[in-house]
Coordinates of C-alpha atoms in Angstrom, one line a residue:
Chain A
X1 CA 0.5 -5.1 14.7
X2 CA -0.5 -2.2 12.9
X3 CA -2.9 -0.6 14.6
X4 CA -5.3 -0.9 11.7
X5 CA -8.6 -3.4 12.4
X6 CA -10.2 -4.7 9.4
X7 CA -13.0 -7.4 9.4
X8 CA -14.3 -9.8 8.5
X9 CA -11.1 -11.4 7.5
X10 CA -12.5 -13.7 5.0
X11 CA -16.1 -13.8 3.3
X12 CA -17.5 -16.2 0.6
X13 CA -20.8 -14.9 -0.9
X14 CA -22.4 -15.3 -4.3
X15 CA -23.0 -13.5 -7.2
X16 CA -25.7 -10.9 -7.1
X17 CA -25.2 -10.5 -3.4
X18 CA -23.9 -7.8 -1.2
X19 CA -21.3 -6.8 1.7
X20 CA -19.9 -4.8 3.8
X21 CA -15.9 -4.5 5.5
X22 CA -15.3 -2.4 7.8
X23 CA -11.8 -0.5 9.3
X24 CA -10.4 1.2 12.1
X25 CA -7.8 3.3 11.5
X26 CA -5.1 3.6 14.2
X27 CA -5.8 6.0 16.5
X28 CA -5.5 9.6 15.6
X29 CA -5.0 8.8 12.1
X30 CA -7.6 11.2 10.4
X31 CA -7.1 9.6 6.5
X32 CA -8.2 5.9 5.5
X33 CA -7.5 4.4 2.0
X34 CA -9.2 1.6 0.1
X35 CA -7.4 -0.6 -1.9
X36 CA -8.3 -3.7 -4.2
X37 CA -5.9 -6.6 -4.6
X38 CA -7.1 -9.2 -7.1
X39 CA -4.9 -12.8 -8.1
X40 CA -1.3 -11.3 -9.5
X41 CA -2.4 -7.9 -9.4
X42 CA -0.8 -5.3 -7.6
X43 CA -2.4 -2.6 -5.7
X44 CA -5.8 -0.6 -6.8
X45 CA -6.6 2.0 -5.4
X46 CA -10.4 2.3 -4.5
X47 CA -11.1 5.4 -2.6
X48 CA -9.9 7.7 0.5
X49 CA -11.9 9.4 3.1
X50 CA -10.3 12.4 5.3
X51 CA -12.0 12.9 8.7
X52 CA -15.4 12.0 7.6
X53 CA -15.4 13.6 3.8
X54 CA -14.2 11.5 0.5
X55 CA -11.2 13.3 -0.7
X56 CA -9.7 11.1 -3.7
X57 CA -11.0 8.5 -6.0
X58 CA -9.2 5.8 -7.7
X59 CA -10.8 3.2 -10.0
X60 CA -13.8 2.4 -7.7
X61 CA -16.5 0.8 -9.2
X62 CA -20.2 2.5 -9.5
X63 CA -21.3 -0.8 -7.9
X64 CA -18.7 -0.5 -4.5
X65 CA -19.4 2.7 -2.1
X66 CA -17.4 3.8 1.4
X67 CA -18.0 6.3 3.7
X68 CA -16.2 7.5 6.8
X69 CA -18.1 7.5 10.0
X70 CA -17.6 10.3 13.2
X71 CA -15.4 8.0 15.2
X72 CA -13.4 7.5 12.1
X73 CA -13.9 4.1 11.1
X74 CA -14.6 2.9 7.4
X75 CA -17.1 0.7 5.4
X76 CA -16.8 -0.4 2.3
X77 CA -19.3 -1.4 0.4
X78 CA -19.6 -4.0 -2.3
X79 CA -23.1 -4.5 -4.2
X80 CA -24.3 -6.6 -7.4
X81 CA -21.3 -9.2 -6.3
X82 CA -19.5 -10.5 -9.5
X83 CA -17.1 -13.1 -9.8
X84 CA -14.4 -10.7 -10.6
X85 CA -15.0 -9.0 -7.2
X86 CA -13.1 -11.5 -5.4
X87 CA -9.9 -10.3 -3.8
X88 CA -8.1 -9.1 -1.4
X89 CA -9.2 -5.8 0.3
X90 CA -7.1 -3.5 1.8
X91 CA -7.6 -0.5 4.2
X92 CA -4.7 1.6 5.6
X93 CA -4.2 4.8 8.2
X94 CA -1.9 7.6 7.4
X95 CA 0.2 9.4 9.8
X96 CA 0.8 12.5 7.9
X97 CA -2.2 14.7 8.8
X98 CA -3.1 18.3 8.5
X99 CA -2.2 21.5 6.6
X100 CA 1.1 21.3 8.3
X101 CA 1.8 17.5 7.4
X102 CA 2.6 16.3 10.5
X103 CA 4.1 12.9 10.0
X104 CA 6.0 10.6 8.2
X105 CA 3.6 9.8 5.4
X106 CA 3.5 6.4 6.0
X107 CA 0.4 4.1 5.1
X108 CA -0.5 1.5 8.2
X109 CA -2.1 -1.7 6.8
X110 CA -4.5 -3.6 8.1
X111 CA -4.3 -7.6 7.0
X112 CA -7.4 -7.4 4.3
X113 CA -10.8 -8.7 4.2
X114 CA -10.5 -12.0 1.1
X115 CA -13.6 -11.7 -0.4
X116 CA -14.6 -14.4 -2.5
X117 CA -17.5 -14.4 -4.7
X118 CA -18.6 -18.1 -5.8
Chain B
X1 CA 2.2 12.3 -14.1
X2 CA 3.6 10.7 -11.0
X3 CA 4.7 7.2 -11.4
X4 CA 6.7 4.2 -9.9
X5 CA 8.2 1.6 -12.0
X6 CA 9.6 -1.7 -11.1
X7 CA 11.2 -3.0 -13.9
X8 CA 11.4 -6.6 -12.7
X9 CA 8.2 -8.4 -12.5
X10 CA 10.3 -12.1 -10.8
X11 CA 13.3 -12.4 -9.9
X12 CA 14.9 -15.2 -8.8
X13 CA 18.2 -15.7 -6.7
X14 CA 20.0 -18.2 -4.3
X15 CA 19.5 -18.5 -0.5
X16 CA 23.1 -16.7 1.0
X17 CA 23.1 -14.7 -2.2
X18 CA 23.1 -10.8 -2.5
X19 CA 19.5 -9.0 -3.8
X20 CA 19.1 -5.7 -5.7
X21 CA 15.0 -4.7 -6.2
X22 CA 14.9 -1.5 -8.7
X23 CA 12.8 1.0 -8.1
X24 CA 12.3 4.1 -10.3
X25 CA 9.9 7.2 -9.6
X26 CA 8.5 10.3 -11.6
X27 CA 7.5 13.0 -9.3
X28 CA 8.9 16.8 -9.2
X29 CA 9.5 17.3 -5.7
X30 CA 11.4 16.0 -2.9
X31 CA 9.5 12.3 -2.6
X32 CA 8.8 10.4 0.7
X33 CA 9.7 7.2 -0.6
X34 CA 8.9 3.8 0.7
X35 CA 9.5 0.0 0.4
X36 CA 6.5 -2.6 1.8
X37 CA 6.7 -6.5 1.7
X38 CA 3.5 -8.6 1.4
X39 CA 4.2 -12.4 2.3
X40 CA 1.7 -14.4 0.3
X41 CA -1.7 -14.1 1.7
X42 CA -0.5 -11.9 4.5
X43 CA -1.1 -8.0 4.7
X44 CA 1.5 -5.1 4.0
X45 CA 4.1 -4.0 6.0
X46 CA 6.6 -1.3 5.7
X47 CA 10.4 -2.2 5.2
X48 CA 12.0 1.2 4.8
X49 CA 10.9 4.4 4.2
X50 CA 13.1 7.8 3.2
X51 CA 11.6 11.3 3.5
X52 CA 14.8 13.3 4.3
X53 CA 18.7 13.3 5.1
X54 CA 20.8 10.2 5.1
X55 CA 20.3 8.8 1.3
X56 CA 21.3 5.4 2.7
X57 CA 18.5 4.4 4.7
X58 CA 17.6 1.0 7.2
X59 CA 15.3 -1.0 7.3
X60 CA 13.9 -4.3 8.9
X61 CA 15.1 -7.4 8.3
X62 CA 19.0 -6.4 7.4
X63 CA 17.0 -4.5 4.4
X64 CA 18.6 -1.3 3.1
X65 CA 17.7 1.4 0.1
X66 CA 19.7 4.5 -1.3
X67 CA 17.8 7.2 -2.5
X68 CA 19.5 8.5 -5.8
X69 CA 18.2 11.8 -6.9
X70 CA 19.9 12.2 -9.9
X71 CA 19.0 8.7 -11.4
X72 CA 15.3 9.4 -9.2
X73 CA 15.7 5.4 -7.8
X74 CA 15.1 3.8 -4.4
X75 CA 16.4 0.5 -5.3
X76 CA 16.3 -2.0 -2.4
X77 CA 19.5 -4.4 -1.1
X78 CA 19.9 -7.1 1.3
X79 CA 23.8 -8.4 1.4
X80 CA 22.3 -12.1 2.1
X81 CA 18.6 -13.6 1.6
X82 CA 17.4 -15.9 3.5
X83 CA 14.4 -18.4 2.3
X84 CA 11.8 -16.1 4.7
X85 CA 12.6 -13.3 2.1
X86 CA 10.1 -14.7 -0.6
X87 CA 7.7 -12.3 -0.8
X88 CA 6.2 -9.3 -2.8
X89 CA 7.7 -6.4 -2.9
X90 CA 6.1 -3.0 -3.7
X91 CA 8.3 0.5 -4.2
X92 CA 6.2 3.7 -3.0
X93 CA 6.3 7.3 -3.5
X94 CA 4.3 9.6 -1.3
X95 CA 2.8 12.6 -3.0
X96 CA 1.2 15.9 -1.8
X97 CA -1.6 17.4 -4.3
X98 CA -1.8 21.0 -3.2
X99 CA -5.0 22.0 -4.9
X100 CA -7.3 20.6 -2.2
X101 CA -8.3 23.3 1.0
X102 CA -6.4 21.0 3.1
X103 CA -3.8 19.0 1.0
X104 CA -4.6 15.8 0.3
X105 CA -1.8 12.8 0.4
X106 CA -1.6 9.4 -1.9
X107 CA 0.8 6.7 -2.3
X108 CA 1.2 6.1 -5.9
X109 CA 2.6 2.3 -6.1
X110 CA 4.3 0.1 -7.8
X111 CA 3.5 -3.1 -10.0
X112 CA 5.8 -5.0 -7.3
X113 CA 8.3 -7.8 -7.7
X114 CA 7.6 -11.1 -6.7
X115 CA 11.1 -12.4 -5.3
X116 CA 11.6 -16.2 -5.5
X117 CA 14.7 -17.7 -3.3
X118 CA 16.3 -21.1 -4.5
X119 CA 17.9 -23.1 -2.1

């Protein structure tokens, strides 16, 4: 167990539609990455949030948002649902926190939300 | 421009044989280096990671990895696999970009290698 909490774990929807997955981070973990995992692809990069603020952007799509919430926790976002949307969605925690970086740089997963857009 | 490269998209060996997984990085400074296996449909989770001292470094499941600065690989062994090993695997380097207030921290991954074991 990773620590990291992501649901749902699976969600069929269709086209046009939207949704929302959510993650905890383990606790104390300030940082929280979002990552895209479609049939035989590796691993895209989405977004990452530091303590509430965005702080890097990968190849996230004008339709797909996240935010960062007080208690730390994540949403994702996912509007105008294509059928290319369908994968497997990633969040992970890091350890290595801080001007000093604390930590062994690690990434925690958490087991993915499978979204699948019919 | 950091990168990762695993050379070897499959690769296929015999149950009881020995594995090798290449992995190559581009990044100027010391790396924090790391090996994840995804079992299909399952989540990520870390093998092995390297950050400092002992090149030859441990890892779950009898996995083991040497860091080679010179050749800048993390290549990935296990002496015998066992049919449980089929999996993805996913080389990582961890890199700190400076230019933010606070710095900020990304693993840049990657393509993987999808290991098939015969029996």
């Amino acid at each position: 167990d990773s620590g990291v909490t992501q649901t749902p774990k699976h969600l069929i929807t269709a086209t046009g539609q939207r949704v929302t997955l959510r993650c905890s981070p383990r606790s104390g973990d300030l940082s929280v990455y979002w990552y895209q995992q479609s049939l035989d692809q590796g691993l895209q990069f989405l977004i990452q949030y530091y303590n509430g603020e965005e702080r890097a952007k990968g190849n996230i799509l004008e339709r797909f948002s996240a935010q960062q919430f007080p208690d730390l926790h994540s949403e994702l976002n996912l509007s105008s649902l294509e059928l290319g949307d369908s994968a497997l969605y990633f969040c992970a925690s890091s350890d290595l926190e801080g001007a000093a970086g604390v930590g062994t740089g690690e990434l925690f997963f958490g087991e993915g939300s499978r979204l699948t857009v019919l | 421009a950091q990168s990762v490269t695993q050379p070897d998209i499959h690769i296929t060996v015999s149950e009881g044989a020995s594995l090798e997984l290449r992995c190559n990085y581009s990044y100027g400074a010391t790396p924090y280096l790391f090996w994840y296996v995804q079992s299909p449909g399952q989540g990520l989770q870390l093998l092995l990671k390297y950050f400092s001292g002992d090149t030859l470094v441990q890892g779950i499941k009898g996995f083991e990895a040497e860091f080679k600065r010179s050749q800048s690989s993390f290549n990935l062994r296990k002496p015998s696999v066992h049919w449980s090993d089929a999996a993805e695997y996913f080389c990582a380097v961890g890199v700190l970009d400076l230019s933010y207030v606070i710095f900020n921290y990304q693993l840049i991954w990657g393509a993987g290698t999808k290991l098939i074991i015969k029996p």
